[in-house]
Short mmCIF file of N, CA and C in Angstrom, two decimals:
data_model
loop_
_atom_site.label_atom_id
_atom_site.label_comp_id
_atom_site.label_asym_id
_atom_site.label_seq_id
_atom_site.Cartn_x
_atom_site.Cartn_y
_atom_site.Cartn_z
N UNK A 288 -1.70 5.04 33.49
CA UNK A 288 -2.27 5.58 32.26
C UNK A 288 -1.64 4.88 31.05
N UNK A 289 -2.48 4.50 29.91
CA UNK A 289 -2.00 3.95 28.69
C UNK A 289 -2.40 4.38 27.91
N UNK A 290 -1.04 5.03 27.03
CA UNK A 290 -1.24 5.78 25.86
C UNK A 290 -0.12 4.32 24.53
N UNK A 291 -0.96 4.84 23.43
CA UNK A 291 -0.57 4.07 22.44
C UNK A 291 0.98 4.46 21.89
N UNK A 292 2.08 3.37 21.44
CA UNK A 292 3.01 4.47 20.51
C UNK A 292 2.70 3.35 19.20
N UNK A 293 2.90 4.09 18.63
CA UNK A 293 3.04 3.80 17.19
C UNK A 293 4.59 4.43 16.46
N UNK A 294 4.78 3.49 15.58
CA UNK A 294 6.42 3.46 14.93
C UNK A 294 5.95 3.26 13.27
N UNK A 295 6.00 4.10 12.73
CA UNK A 295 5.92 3.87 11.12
C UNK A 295 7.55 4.19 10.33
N UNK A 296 7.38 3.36 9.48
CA UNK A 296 8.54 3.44 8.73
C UNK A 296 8.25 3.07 7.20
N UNK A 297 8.23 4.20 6.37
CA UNK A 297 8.26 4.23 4.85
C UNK A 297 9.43 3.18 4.81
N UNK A 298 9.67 1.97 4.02
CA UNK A 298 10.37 0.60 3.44
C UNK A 298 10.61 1.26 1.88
N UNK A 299 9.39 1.65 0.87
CA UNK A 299 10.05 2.09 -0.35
C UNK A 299 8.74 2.95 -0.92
N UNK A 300 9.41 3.45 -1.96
CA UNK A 300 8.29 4.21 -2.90
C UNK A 300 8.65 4.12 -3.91
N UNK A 301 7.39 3.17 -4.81
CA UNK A 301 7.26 2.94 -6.38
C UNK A 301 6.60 3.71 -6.94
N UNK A 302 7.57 4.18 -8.18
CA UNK A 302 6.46 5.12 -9.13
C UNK A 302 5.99 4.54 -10.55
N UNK A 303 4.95 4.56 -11.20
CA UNK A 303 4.94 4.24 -12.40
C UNK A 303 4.15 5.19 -13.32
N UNK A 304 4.36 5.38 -14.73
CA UNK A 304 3.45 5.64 -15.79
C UNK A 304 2.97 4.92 -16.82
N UNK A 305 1.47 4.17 -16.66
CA UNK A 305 1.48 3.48 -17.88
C UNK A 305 0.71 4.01 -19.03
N UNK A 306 0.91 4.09 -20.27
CA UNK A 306 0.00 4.22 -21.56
C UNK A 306 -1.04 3.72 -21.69
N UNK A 307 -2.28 3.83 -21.50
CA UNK A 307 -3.50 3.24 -21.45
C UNK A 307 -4.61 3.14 -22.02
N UNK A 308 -5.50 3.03 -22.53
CA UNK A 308 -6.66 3.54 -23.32
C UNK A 308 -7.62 3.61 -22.14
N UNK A 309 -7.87 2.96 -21.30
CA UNK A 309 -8.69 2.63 -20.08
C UNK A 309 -8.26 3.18 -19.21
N UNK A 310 -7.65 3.91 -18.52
CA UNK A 310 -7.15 3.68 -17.02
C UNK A 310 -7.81 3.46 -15.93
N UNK A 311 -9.68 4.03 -16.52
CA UNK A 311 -10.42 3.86 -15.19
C UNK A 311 -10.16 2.61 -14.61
N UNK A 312 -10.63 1.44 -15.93
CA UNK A 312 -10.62 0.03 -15.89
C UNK A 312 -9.49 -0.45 -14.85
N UNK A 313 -8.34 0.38 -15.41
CA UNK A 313 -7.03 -0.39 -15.07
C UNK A 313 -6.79 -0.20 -13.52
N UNK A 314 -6.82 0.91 -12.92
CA UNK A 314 -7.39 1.45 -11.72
C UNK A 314 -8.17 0.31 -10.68
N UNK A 315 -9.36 0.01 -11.34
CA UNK A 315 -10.20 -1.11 -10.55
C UNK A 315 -9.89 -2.38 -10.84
N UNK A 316 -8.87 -2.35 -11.04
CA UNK A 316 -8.27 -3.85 -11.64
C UNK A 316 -7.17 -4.19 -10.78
N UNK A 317 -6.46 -2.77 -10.61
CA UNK A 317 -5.05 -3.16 -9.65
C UNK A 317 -6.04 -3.21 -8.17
N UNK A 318 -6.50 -2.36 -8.32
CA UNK A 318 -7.42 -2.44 -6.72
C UNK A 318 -7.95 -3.84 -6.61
N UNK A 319 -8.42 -4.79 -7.32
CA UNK A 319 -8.94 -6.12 -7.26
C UNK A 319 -7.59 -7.12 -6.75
N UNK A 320 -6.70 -6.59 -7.92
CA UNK A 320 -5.45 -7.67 -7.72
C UNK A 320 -5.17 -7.30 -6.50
N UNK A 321 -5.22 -6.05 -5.60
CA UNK A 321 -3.99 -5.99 -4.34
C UNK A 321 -5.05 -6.28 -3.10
N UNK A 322 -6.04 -6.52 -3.70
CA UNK A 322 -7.27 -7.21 -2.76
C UNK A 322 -6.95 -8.60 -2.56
N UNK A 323 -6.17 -9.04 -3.02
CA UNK A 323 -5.72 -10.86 -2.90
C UNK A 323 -4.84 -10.63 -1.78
N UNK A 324 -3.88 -9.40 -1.87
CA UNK A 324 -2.88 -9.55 -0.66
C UNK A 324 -3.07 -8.84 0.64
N UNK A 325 -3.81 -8.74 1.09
CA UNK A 325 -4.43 -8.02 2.32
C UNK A 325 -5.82 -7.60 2.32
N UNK A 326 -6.55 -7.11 3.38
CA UNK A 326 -7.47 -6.11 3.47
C UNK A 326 -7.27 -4.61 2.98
N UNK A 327 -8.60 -4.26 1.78
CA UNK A 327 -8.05 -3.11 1.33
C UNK A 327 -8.88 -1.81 1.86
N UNK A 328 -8.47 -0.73 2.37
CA UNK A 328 -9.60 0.46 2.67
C UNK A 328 -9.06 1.38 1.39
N UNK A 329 -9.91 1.52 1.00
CA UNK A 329 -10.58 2.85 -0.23
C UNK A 329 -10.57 4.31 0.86
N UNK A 330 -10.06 4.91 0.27
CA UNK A 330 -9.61 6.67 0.60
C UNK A 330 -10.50 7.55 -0.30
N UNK A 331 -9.93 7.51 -1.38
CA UNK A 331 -10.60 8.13 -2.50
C UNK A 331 -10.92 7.31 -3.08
N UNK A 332 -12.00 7.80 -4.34
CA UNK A 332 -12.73 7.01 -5.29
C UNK A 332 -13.27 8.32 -6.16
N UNK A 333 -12.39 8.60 -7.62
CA UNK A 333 -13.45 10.22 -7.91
C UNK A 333 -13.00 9.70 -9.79
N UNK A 334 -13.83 9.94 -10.18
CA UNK A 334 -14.36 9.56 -11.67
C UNK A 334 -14.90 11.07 -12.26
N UNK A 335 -14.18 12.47 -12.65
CA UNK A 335 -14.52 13.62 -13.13
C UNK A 335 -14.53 13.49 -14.94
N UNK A 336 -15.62 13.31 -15.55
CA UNK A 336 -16.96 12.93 -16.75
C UNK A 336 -16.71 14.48 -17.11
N UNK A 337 -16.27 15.62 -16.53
CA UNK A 337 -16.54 16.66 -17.19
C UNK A 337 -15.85 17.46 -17.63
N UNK A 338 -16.22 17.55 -19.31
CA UNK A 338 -15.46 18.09 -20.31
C UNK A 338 -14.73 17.52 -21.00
N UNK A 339 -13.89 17.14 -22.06
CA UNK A 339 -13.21 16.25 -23.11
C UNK A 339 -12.27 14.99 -22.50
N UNK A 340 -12.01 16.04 -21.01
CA UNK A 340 -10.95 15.14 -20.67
C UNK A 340 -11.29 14.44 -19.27
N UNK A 341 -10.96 13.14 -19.23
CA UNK A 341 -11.37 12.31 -17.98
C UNK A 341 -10.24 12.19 -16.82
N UNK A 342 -10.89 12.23 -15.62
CA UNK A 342 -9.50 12.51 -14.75
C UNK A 342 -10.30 10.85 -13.71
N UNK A 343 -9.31 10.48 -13.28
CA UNK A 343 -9.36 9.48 -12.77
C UNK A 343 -8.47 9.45 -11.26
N UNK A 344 -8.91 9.69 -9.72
CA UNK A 344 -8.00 9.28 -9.23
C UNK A 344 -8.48 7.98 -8.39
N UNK A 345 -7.85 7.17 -7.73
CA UNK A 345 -8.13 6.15 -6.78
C UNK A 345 -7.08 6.13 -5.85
N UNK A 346 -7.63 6.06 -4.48
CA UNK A 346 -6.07 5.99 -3.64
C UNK A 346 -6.39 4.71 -2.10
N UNK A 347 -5.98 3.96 -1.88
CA UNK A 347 -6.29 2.83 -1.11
C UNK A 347 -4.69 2.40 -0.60
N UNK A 348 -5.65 1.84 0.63
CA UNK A 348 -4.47 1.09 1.31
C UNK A 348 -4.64 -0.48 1.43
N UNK A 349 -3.34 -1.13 1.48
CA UNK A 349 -3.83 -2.46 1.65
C UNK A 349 -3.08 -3.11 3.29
N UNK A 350 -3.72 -3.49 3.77
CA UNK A 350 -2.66 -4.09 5.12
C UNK A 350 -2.92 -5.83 5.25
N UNK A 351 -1.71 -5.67 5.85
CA UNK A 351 -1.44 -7.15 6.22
C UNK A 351 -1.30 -7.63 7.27
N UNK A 352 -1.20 -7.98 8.44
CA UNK A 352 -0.82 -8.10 10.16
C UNK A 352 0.11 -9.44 9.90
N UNK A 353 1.34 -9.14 10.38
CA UNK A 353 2.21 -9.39 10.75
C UNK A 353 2.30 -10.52 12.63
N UNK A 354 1.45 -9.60 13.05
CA UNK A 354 1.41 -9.99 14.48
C UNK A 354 0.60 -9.13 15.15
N UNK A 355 0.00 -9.05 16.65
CA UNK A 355 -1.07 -8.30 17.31
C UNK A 355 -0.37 -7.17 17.06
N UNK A 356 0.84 -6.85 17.02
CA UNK A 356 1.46 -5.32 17.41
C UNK A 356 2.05 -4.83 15.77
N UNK A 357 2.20 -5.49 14.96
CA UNK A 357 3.04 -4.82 13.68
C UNK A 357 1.88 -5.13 12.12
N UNK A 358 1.91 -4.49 11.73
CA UNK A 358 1.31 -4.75 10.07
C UNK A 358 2.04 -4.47 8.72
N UNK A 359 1.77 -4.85 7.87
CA UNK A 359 2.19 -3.90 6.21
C UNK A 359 1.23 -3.41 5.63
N UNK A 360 1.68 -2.41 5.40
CA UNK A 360 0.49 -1.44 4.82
C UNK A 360 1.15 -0.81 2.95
N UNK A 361 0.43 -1.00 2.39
CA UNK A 361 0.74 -1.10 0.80
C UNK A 361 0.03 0.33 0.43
N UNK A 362 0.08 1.84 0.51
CA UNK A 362 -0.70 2.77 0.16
C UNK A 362 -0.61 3.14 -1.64
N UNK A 363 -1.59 2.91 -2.27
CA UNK A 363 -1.86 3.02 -3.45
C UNK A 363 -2.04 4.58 -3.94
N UNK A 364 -1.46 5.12 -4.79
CA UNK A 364 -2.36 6.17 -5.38
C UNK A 364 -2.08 6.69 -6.29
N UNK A 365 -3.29 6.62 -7.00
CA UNK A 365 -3.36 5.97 -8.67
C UNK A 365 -4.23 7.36 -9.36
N UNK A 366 -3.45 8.09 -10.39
CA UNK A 366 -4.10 9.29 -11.08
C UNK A 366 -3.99 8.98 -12.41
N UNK A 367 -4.96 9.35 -13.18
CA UNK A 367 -5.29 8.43 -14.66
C UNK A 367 -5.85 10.56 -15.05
N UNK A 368 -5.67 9.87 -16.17
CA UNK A 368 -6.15 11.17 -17.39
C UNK A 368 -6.65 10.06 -18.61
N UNK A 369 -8.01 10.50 -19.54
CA UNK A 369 -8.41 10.38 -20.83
C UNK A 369 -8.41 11.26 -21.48
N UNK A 370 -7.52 11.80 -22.29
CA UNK A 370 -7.60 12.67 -23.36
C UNK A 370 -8.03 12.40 -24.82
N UNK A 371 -7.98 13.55 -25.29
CA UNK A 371 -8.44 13.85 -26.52
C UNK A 371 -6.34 12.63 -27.55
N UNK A 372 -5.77 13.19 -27.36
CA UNK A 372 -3.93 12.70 -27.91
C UNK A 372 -3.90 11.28 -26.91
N UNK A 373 -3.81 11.41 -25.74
CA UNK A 373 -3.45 10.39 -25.16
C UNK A 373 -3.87 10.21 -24.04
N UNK A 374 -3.88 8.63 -23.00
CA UNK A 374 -4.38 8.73 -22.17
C UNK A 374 -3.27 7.28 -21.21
N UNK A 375 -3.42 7.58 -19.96
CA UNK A 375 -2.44 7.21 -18.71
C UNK A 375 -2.95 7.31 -17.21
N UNK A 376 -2.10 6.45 -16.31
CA UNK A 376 -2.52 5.58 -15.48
C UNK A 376 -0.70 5.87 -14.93
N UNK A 377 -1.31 6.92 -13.59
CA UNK A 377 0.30 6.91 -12.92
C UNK A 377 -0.25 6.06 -11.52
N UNK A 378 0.55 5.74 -10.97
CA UNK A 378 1.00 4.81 -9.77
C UNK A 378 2.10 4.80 -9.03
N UNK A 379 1.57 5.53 -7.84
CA UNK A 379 2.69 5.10 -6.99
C UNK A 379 2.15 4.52 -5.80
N UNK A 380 3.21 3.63 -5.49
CA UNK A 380 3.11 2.55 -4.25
C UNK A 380 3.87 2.96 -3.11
N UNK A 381 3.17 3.60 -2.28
CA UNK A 381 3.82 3.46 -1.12
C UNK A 381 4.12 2.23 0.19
N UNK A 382 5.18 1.44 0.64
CA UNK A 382 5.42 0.10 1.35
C UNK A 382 5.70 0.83 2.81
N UNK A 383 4.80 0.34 3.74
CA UNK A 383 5.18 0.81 5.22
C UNK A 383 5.46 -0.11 5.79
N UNK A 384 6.18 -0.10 7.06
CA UNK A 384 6.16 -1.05 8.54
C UNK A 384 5.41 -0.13 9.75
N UNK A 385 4.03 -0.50 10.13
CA UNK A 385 3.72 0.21 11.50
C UNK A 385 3.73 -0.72 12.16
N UNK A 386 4.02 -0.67 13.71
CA UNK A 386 4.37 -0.78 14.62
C UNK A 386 3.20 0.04 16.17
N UNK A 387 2.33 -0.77 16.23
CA UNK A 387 1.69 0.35 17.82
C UNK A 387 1.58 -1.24 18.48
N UNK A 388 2.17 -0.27 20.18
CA UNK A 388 1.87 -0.58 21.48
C UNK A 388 1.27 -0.03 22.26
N UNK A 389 0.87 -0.77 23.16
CA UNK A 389 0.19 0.11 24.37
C UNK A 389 1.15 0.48 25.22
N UNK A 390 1.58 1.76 25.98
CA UNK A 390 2.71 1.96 26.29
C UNK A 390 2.07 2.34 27.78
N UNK A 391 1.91 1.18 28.64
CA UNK A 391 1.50 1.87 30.34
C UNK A 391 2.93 2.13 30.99
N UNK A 392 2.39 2.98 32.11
CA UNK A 392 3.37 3.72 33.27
C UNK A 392 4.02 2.78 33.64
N UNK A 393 3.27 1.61 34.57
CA UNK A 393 3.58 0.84 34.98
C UNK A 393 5.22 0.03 35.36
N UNK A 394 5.78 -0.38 36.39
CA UNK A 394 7.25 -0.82 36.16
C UNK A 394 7.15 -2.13 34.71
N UNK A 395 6.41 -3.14 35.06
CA UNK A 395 6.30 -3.92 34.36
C UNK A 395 6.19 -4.07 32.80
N UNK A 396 4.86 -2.75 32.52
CA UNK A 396 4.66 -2.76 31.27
C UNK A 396 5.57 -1.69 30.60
N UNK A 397 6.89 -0.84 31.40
CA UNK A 397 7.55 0.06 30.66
C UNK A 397 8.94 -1.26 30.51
N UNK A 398 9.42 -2.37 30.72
CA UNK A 398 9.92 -3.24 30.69
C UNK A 398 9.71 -3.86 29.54
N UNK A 399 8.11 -3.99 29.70
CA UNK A 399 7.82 -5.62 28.23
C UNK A 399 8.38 -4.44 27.20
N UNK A 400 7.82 -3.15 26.81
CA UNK A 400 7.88 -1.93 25.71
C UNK A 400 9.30 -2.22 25.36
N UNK A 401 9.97 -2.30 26.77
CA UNK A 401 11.37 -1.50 26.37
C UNK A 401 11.93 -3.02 25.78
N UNK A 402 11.81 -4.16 25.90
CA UNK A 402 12.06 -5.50 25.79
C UNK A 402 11.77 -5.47 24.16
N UNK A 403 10.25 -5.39 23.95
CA UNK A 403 9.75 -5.15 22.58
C UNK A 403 10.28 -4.39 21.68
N UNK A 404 10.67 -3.20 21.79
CA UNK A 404 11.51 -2.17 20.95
C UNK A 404 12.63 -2.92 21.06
N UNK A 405 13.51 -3.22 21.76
CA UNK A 405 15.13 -3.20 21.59
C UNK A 405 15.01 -5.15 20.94
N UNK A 406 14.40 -5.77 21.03
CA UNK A 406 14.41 -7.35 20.92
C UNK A 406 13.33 -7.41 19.44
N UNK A 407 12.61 -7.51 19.91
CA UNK A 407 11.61 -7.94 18.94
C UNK A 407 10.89 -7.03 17.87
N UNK A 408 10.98 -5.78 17.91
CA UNK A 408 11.08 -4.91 17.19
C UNK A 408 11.73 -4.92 15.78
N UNK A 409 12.97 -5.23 16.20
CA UNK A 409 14.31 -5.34 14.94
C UNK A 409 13.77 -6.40 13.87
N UNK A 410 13.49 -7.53 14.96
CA UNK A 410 13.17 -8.62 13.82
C UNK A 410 12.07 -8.63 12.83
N UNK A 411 11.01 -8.28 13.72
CA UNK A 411 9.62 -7.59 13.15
C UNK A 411 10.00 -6.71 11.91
N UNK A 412 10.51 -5.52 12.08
CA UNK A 412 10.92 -4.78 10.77
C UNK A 412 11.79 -5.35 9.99
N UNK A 413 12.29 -6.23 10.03
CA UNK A 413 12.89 -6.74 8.83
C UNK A 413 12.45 -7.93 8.03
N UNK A 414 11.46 -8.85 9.07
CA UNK A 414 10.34 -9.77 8.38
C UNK A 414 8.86 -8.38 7.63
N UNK A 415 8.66 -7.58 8.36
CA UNK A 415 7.77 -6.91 7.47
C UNK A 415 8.30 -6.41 5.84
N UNK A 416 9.48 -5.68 5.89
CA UNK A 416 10.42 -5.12 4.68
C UNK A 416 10.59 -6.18 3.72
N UNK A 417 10.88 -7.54 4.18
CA UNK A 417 10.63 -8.76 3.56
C UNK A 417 9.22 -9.38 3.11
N UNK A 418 7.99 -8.73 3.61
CA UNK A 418 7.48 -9.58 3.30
C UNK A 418 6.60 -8.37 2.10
N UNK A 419 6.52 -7.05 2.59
CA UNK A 419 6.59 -5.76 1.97
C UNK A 419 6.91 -6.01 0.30
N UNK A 420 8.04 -6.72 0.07
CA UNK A 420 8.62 -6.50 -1.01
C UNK A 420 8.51 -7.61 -1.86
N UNK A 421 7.92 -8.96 -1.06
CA UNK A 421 7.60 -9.70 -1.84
C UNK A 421 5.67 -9.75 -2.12
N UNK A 422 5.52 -8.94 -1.45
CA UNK A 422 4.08 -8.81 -1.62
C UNK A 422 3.37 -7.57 -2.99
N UNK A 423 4.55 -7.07 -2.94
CA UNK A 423 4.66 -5.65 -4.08
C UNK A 423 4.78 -6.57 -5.45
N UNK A 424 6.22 -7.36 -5.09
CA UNK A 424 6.36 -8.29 -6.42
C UNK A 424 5.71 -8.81 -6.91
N UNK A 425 4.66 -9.56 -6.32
CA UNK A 425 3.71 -10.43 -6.65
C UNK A 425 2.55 -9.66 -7.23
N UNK A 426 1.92 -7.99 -6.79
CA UNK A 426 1.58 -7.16 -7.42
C UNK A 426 1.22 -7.47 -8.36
N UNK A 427 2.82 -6.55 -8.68
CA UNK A 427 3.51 -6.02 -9.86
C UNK A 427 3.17 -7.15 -11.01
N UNK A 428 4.17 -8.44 -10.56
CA UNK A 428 3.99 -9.45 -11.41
C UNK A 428 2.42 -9.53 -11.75
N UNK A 429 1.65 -9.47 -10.97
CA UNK A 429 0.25 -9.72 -11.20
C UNK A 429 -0.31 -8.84 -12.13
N UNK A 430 0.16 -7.68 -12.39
CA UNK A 430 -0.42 -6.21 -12.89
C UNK A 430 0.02 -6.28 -14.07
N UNK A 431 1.37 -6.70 -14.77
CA UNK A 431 1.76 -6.94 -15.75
C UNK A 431 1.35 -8.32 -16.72
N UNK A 432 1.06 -9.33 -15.92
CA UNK A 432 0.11 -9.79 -16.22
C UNK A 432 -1.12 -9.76 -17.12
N UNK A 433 -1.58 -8.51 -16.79
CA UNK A 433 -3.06 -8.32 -17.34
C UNK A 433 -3.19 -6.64 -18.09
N UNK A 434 -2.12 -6.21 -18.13
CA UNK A 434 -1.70 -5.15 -19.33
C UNK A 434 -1.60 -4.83 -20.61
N UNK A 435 -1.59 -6.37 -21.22
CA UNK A 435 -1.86 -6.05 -22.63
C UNK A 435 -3.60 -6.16 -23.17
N UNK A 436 -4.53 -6.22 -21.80
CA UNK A 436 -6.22 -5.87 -21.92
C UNK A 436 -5.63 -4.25 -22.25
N UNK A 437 -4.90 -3.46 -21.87
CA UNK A 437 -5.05 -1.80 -21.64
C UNK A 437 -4.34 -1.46 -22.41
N UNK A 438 -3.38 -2.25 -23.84
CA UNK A 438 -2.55 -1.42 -24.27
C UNK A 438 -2.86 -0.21 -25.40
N UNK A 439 -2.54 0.82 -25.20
CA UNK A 439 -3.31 1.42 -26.07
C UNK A 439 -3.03 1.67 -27.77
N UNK A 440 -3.82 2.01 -28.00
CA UNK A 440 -3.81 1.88 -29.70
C UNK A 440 -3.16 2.95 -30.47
#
């Protein structure tokens, strides 16, 4: 019988608040930029038009594969307000390492697992955390970049 394991490991969590006049804009903008560094899946997508004040959330993941068995996964989620006084664009970044195998009974295939976890495992999570953090940077750098389109007035 083969059942899957999977190994996740939160690497970091970024928070931000920016001042914005736009945030919807700004929202579909970081979602474009973190579309350069992986494949992105969309979670949420909600644009609430009703009443003075605009609520904005967006929440997406971005992944990267590493190898058949490990990925980085970049989870986005992004809550914006337009008000009447002021208006903002929070962000936080969540950085993962997952990790799934196929884990059979088998003598052989409880061997390669146990080979994989104790050997190749280690290295894997620490090229993902590495590559995690330079993939955030490049973001970031990218996002700041294109911030003074949103600064607000």
């Amino acid at each position: 019988m083969v059942h899957m394991e999977r190994i996740s490991d939160a690497i970091f969590t970024k928070k931000s608040t920016i001042r914005t006049k736009d945030p919807y804009s700004l929202a579909l903008e970081i979602k474009e930029i973190a579309s350069y560094y992986g494949a992105v899946k969309e979670k949420v997508h909600e644009y609430d038009t009703n009443g003075p004040r605009k609520v904005i959330k967006l929440v997406f993941d971005v992944k990267n594969p590493i190898n058949k068995h490990t990925l980085t996964k970049l989870s986005f989620l992004m809550k914006g307000e337009i008000g009447v006084g002021t208006s903002f664009l929070e962000v936080k970044v969540i950085g993962k390492s997952i990790t799934e195998i196929d884990a059979g009974s088998g003598f052989i295939s409880q061997a390669y697992d146990d080979y994989y976890l104790r050997r190749i495992f280690p290295v894997l999570r620490r090229e993902t955390e590495s590559r995690l953090r330079e993939i955030s940077a490049l973001i970031e750098q990218d996002i700041k970049s294109i911030l003074y389109k949103y600064n607000q007035n």
